[in-house]
mmCIF file of C-alpha atoms in Angstrom:
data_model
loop_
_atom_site.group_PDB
_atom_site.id
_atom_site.type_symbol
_atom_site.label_atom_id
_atom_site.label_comp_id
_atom_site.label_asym_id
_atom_site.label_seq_id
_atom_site.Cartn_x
_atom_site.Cartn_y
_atom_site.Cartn_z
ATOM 1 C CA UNK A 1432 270.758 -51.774 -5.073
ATOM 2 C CA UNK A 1433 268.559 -54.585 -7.194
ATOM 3 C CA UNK A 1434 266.173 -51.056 -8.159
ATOM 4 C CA UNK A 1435 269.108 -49.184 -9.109
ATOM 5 C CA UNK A 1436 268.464 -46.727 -6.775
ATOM 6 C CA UNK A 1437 271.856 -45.791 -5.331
ATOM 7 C CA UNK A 1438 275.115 -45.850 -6.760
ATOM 8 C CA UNK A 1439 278.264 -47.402 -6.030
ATOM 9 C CA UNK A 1440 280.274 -44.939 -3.715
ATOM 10 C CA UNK A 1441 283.306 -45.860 -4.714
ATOM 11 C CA UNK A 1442 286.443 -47.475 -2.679
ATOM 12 C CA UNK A 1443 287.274 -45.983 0.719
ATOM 13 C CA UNK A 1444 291.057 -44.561 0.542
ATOM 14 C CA UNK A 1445 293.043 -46.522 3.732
ATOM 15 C CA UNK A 1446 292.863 -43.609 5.872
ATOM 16 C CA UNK A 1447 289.643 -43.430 5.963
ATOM 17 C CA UNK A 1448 288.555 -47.030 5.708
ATOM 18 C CA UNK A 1449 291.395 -47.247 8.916
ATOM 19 C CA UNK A 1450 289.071 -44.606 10.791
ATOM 20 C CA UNK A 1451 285.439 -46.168 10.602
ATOM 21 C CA UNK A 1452 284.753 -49.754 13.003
ATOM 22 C CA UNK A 1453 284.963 -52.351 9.931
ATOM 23 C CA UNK A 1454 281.443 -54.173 10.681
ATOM 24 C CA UNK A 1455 279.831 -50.532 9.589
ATOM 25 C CA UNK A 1456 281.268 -50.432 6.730
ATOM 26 C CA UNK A 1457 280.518 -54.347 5.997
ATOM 27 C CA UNK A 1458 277.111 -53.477 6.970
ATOM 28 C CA UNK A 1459 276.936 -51.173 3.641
ATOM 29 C CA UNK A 1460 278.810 -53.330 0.900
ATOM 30 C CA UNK A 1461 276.810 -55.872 -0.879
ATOM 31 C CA UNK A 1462 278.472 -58.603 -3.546
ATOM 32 C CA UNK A 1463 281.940 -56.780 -2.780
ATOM 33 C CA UNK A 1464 280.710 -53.003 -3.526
ATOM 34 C CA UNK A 1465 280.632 -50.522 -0.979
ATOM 35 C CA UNK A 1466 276.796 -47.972 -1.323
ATOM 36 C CA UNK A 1467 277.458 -45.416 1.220
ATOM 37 C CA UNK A 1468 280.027 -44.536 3.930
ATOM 38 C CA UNK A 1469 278.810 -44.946 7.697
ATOM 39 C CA UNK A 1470 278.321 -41.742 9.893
ATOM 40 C CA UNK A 1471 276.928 -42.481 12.752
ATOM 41 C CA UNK A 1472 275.122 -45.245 14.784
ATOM 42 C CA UNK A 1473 272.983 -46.020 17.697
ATOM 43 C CA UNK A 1474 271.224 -48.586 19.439
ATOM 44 C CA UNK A 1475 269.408 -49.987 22.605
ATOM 45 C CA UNK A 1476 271.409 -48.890 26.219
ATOM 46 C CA UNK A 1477 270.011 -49.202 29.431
ATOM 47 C CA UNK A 1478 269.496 -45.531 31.541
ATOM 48 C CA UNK A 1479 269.934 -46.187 35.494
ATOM 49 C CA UNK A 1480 268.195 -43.587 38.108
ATOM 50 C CA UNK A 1481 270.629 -42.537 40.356
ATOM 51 C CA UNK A 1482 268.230 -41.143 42.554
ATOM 52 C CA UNK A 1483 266.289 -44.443 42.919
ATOM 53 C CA UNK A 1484 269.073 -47.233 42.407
ATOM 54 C CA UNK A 1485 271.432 -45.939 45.533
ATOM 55 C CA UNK A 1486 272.093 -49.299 47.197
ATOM 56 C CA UNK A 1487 271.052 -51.926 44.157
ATOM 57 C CA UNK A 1488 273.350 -53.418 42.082
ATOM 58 C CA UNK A 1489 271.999 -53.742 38.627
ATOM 59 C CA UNK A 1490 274.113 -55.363 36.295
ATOM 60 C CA UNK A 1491 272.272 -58.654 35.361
ATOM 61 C CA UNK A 1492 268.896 -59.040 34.336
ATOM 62 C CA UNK A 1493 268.373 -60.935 37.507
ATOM 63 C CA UNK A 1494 269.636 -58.404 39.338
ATOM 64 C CA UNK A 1495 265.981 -56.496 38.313
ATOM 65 C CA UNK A 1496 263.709 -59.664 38.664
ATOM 66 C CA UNK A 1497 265.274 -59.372 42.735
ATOM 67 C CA UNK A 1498 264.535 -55.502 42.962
ATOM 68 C CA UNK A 1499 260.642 -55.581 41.942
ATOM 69 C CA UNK A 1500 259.557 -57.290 44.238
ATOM 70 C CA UNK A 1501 260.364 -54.593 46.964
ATOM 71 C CA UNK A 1502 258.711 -51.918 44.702
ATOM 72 C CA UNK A 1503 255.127 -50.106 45.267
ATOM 73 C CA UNK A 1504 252.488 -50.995 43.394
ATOM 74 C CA UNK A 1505 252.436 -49.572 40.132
ATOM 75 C CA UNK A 1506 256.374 -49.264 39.941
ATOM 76 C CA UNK A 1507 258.691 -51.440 38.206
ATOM 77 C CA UNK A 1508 262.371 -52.367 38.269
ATOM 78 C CA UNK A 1509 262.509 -51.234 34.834
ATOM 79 C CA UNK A 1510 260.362 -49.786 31.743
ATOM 80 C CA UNK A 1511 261.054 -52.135 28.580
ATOM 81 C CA UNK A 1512 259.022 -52.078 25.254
ATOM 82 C CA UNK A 1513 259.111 -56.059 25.270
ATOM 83 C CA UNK A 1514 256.517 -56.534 22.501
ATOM 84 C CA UNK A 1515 258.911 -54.463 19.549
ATOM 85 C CA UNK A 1516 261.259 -57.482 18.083
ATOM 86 C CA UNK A 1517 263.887 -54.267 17.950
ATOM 87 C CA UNK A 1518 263.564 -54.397 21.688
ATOM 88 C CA UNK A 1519 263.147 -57.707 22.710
ATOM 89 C CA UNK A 1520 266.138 -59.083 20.570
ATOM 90 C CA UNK A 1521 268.506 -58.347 22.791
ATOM 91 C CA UNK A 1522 267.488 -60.828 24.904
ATOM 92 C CA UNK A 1523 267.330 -63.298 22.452
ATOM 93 C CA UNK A 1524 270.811 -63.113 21.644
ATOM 94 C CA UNK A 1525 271.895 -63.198 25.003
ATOM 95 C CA UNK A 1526 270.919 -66.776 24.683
ATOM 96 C CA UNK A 1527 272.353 -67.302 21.288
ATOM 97 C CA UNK A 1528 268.986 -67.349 18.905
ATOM 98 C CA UNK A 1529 268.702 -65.096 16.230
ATOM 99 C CA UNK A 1530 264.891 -64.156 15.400
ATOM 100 C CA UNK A 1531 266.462 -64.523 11.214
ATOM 101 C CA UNK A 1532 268.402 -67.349 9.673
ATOM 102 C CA UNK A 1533 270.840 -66.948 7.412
ATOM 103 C CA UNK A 1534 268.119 -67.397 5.039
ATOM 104 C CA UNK A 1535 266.374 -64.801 6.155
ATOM 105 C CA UNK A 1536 263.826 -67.227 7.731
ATOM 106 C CA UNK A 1537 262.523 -67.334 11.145
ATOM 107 C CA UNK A 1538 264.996 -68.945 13.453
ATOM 108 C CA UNK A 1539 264.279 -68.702 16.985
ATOM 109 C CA UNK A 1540 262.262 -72.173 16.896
ATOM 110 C CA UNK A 1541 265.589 -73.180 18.923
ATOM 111 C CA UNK A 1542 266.287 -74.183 22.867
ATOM 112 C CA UNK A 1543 267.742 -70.441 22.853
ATOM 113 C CA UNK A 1544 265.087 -69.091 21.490
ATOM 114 C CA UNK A 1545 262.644 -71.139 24.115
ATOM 115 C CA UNK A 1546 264.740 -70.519 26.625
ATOM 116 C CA UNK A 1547 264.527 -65.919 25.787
ATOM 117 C CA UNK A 1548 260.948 -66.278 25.356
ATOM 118 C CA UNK A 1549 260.281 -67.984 28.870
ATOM 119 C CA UNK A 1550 262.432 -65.615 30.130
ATOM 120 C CA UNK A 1551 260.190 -62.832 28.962
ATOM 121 C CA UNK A 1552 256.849 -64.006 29.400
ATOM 122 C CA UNK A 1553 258.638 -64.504 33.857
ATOM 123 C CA UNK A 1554 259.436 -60.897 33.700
ATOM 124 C CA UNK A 1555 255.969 -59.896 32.759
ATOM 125 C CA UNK A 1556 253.830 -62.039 35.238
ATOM 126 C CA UNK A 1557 256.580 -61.676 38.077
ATOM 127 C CA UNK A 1558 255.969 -57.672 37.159
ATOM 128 C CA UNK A 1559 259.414 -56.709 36.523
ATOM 129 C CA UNK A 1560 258.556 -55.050 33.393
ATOM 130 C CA UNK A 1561 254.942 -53.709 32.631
ATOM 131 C CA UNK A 1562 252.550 -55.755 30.132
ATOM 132 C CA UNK A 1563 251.467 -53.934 26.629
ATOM 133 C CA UNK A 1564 254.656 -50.539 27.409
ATOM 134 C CA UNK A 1565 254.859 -48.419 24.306
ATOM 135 C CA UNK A 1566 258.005 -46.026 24.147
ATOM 136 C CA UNK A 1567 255.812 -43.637 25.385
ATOM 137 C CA UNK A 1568 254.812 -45.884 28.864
ATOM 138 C CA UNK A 1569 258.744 -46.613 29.241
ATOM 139 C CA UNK A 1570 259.518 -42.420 28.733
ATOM 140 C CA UNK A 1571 256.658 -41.672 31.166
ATOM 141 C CA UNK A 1572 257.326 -44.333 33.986
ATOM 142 C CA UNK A 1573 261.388 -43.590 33.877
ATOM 143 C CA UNK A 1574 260.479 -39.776 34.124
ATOM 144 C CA UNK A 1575 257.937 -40.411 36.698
ATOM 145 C CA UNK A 1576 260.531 -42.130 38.819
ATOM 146 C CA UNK A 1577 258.297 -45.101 38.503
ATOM 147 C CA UNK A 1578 260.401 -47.025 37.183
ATOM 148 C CA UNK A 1579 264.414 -47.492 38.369
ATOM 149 C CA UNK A 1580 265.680 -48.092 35.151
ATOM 150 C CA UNK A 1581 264.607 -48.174 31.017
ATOM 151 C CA UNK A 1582 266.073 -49.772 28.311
ATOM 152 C CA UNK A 1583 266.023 -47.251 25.192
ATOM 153 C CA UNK A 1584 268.294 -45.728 22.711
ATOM 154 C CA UNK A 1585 269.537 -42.531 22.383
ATOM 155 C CA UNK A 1586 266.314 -40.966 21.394
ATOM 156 C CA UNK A 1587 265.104 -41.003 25.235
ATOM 157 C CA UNK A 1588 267.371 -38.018 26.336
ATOM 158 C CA UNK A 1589 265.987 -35.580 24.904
ATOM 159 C CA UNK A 1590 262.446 -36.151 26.679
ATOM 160 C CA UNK A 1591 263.706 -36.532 29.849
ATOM 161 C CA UNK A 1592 263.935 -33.718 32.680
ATOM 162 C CA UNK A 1593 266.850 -31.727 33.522
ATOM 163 C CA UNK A 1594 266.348 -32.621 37.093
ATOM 164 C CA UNK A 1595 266.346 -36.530 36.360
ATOM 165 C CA UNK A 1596 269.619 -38.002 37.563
ATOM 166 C CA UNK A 1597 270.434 -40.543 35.741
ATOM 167 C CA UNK A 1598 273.821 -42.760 33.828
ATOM 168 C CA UNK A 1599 273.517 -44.679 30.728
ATOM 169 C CA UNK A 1600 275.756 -48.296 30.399
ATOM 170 C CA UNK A 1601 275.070 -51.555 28.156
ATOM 171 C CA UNK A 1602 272.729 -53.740 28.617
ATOM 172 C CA UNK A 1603 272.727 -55.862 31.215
ATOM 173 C CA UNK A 1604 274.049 -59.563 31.551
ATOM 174 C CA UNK A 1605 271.939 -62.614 31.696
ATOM 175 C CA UNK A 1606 273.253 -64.645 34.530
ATOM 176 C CA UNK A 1607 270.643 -68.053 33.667
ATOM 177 C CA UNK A 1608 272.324 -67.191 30.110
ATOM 178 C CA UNK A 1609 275.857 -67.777 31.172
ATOM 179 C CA UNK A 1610 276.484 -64.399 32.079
ATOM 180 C CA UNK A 1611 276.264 -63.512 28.425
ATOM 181 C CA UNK A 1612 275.740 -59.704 27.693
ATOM 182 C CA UNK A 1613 272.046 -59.036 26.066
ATOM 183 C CA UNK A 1614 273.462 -57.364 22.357
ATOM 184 C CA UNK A 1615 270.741 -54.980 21.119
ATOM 185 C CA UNK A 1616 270.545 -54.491 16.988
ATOM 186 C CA UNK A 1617 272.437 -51.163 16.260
ATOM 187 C CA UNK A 1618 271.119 -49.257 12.886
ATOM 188 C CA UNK A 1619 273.524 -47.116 11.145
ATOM 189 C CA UNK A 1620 272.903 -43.593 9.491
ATOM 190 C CA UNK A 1621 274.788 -43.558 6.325
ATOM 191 C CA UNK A 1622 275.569 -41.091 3.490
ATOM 192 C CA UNK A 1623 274.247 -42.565 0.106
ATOM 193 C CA UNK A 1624 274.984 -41.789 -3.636
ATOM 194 C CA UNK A 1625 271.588 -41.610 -5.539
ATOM 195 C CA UNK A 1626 271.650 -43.187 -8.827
ATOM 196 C CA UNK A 1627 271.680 -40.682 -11.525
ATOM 197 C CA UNK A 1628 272.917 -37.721 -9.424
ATOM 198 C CA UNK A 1629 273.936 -34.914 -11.746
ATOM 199 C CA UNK A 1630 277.324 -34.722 -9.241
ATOM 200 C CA UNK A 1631 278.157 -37.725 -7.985
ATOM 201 C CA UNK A 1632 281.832 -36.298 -7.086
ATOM 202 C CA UNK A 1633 280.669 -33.816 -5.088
ATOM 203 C CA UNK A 1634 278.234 -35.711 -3.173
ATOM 204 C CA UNK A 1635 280.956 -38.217 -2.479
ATOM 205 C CA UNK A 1636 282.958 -35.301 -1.432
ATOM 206 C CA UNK A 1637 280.340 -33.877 1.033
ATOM 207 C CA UNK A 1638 279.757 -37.592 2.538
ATOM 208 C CA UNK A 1639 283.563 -37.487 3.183
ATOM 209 C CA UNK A 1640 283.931 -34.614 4.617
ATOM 210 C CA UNK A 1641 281.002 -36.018 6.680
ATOM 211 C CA UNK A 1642 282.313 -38.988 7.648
ATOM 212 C CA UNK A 1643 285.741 -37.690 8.690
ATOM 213 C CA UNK A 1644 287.525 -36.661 12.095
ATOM 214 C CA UNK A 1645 286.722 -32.769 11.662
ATOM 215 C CA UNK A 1646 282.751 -33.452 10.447
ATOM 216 C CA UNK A 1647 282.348 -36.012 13.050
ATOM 217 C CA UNK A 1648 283.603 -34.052 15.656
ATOM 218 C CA UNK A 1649 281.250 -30.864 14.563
ATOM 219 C CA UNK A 1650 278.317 -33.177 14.333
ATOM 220 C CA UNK A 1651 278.798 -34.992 17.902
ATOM 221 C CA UNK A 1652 279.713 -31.583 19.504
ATOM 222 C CA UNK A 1653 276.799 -29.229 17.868
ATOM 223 C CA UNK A 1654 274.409 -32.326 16.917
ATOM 224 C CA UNK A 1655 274.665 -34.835 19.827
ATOM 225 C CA UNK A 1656 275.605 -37.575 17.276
ATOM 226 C CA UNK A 1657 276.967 -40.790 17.749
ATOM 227 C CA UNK A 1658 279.208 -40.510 14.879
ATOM 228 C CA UNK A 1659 281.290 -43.867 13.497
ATOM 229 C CA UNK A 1660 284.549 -41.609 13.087
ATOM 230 C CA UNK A 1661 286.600 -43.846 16.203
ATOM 231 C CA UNK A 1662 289.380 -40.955 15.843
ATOM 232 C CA UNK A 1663 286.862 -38.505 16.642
ATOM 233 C CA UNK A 1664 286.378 -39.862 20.301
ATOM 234 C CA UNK A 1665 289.883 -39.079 20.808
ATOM 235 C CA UNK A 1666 288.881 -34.925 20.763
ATOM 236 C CA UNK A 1667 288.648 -33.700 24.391
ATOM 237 C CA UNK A 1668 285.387 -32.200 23.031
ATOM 238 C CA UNK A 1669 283.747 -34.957 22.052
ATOM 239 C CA UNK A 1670 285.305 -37.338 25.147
ATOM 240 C CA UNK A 1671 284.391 -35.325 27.859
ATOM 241 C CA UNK A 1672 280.668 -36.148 26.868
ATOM 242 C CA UNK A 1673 280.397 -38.264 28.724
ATOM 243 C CA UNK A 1674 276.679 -39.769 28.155
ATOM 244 C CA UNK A 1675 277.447 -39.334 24.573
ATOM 245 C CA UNK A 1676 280.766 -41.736 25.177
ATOM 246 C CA UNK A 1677 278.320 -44.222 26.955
ATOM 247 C CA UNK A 1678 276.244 -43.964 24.226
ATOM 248 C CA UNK A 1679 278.420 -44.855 21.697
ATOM 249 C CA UNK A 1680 280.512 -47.752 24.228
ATOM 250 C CA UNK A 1681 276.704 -49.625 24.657
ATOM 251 C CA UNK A 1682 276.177 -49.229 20.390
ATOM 252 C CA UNK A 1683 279.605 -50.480 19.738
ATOM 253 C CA UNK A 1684 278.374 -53.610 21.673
ATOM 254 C CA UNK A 1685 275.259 -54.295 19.026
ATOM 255 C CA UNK A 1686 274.688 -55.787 16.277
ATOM 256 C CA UNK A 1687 274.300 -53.608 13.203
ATOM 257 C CA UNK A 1688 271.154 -54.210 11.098
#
C-alpha cells in the first residue's frame, strides 16, 4: 500500500460484506480502506490415523506426551515441524504469548511464552515429536504409519495415499494451559487490484464474482478450496466434503496473518 502497488478495491456492498467472516476482511483494510476481497483461507489442523489411533483418545496435547511412550522405536505420537515459528505458534498462543507485540517487536519474553517454550523443548527430549522434522519428515513419517498423528495444513492431502485412513479436527487442547485450544496463524488468499490496471472495474468484477456464493462453490467443488464465502458451506456440494468442512472448521479457529 506505502509502494503504491495495489489499489483501493473499493467498499464491499452489504450483501457481500454480510457473506465473508469479518476478521478476513479486517485482515485486508489498512487506515479504514479495504485492498482486496478475501477468497479463501487455510491454516494448521491436526490429521489423526484411524488405523493407528483405535483405542487413544487424542484431544490434548498431553494426551500425545502419554501415547509415545508405548510406541517402537523410531515412531512418534505425532510428526510436527516444531522449529517453523508458523508451526510452533500455535502453541504459543495456547498459553497466551504472541511471538509479535503490537509493535511489531518480539514479545514472547513473557511467563507464557516460557511456559510454550518448555513445553516444546519436553516434547522433543521425552520423543513425542522428532528433533530437526521438515514438512517433508512429518509427510513421510504420517504416510509411513510412523507416526499416529501430524499437524499440517491443507497442503498435506494431496501427498498422502489413498489407502491412508485418516480424519482431520483442530488442534488439540493444552490441558497444563488451562485447557486452552492451541490457535494456529491462518493466511488468507485474496483477490487484489494492481495499481494502474488499465480495468480496474472489471478486475473488481472478476474478484466478485470470485468471492461470491456461485464462484466459491465452483472453486471448493472443482478446486478443493477453502473458500471464505460462509454461504457457500450451506451447498450440499460443498457440505458433504467432509475433510474439506474440517478443513475450513480448524482455519476458522486461527488467527489470520
Amino acid at each position: 500500500v506505502e509502494a503504491s502497488i495495489v489499489a483501493p478495491f473499493g467498499a464491499l456492498e452489504p450483501d457481500v460484506a454480510a457473506d465473508l467472516p469479518p476478521e478476513l476482511v479486517s485482515a485486508l483494510t489498512y487506515q479504514g480502506a479495504l485492498y482486496g476481497i478475501p477468497l479463501s483461507l487455510k491454516s494448521l489442523a491436526l490429521y489423526v490415523s484411524d488405523d493407528l489411533g483405535e483405542g487413544h483418545a487424542l484431544t490434548s496435547l498431553e494426551d500425545f506426551e502419554a501415547l509415545a511412550p508405548t510406541l517402537p522405536d523410531g515412531s512418534y505420537a505425532l510428526a510436527w515441524e516444531i522449529d517453523s515459528t508458523y508451526a510452533s505458534v500455535a502453541l504459543f498462543h495456547a498459553y497466551g504469548a504472541e511471538l509479535l507485540d503490537e509493535n511489531a517487536r518480539f514479545g514472547a519474553a513473557t511467563p507464557g511464552g516460557e511456559a510454550a517454550l518448555a513445553h516444546l523443548a519436553r516434547l522433543v527430549g521425552d520423543g513425542v515429536v522428532p528433533a530437526e522434522a521438515s514438512g517433508d519428515l512429518v509427510r513421510d513419517l504420517f504416510r509411513s504409519g510412523r507416526a499416529h498423528a501430524a499437524i499440517s495444513g491443507p497442503w498435506l492431502a494431496p501427498d498422502l495415499p489413498e489407502s491412508l485412513h485418516y480424519h482431520v479436527v483442530p488442534l488439540p487442547i493444552v490441558q497444563a494451559a488451562d485447557d486452552r485450544p492451541m490457535v494456529p496463524y491462518s493466511t488468507i488468499d485474496a483477490a487484489i487490484i494492481p495499481a494502474g490496471s488499465p480495468h480496474p472495474e472489471l478486475a473488481r468484477e472478476l474478484a466478485l464474482f470470485l468471492a461470491s456464493r456461485e464462484g466459491s462453490v465452483a472453486r471448493a467443488t472443482a478446486g478443493h478450496h477453502i473458500v471464505a464465502s460462509t454461504s457457500a458451506w450451506l451447498d450440499p456440494s460443498v457440505a458433504r466434503d467432509e475433510r474439506l468442512v474440517a478443513f475450513h472448521t480448524a482455519a476458522l479457529s486461527a488467527t489470520p496473518m
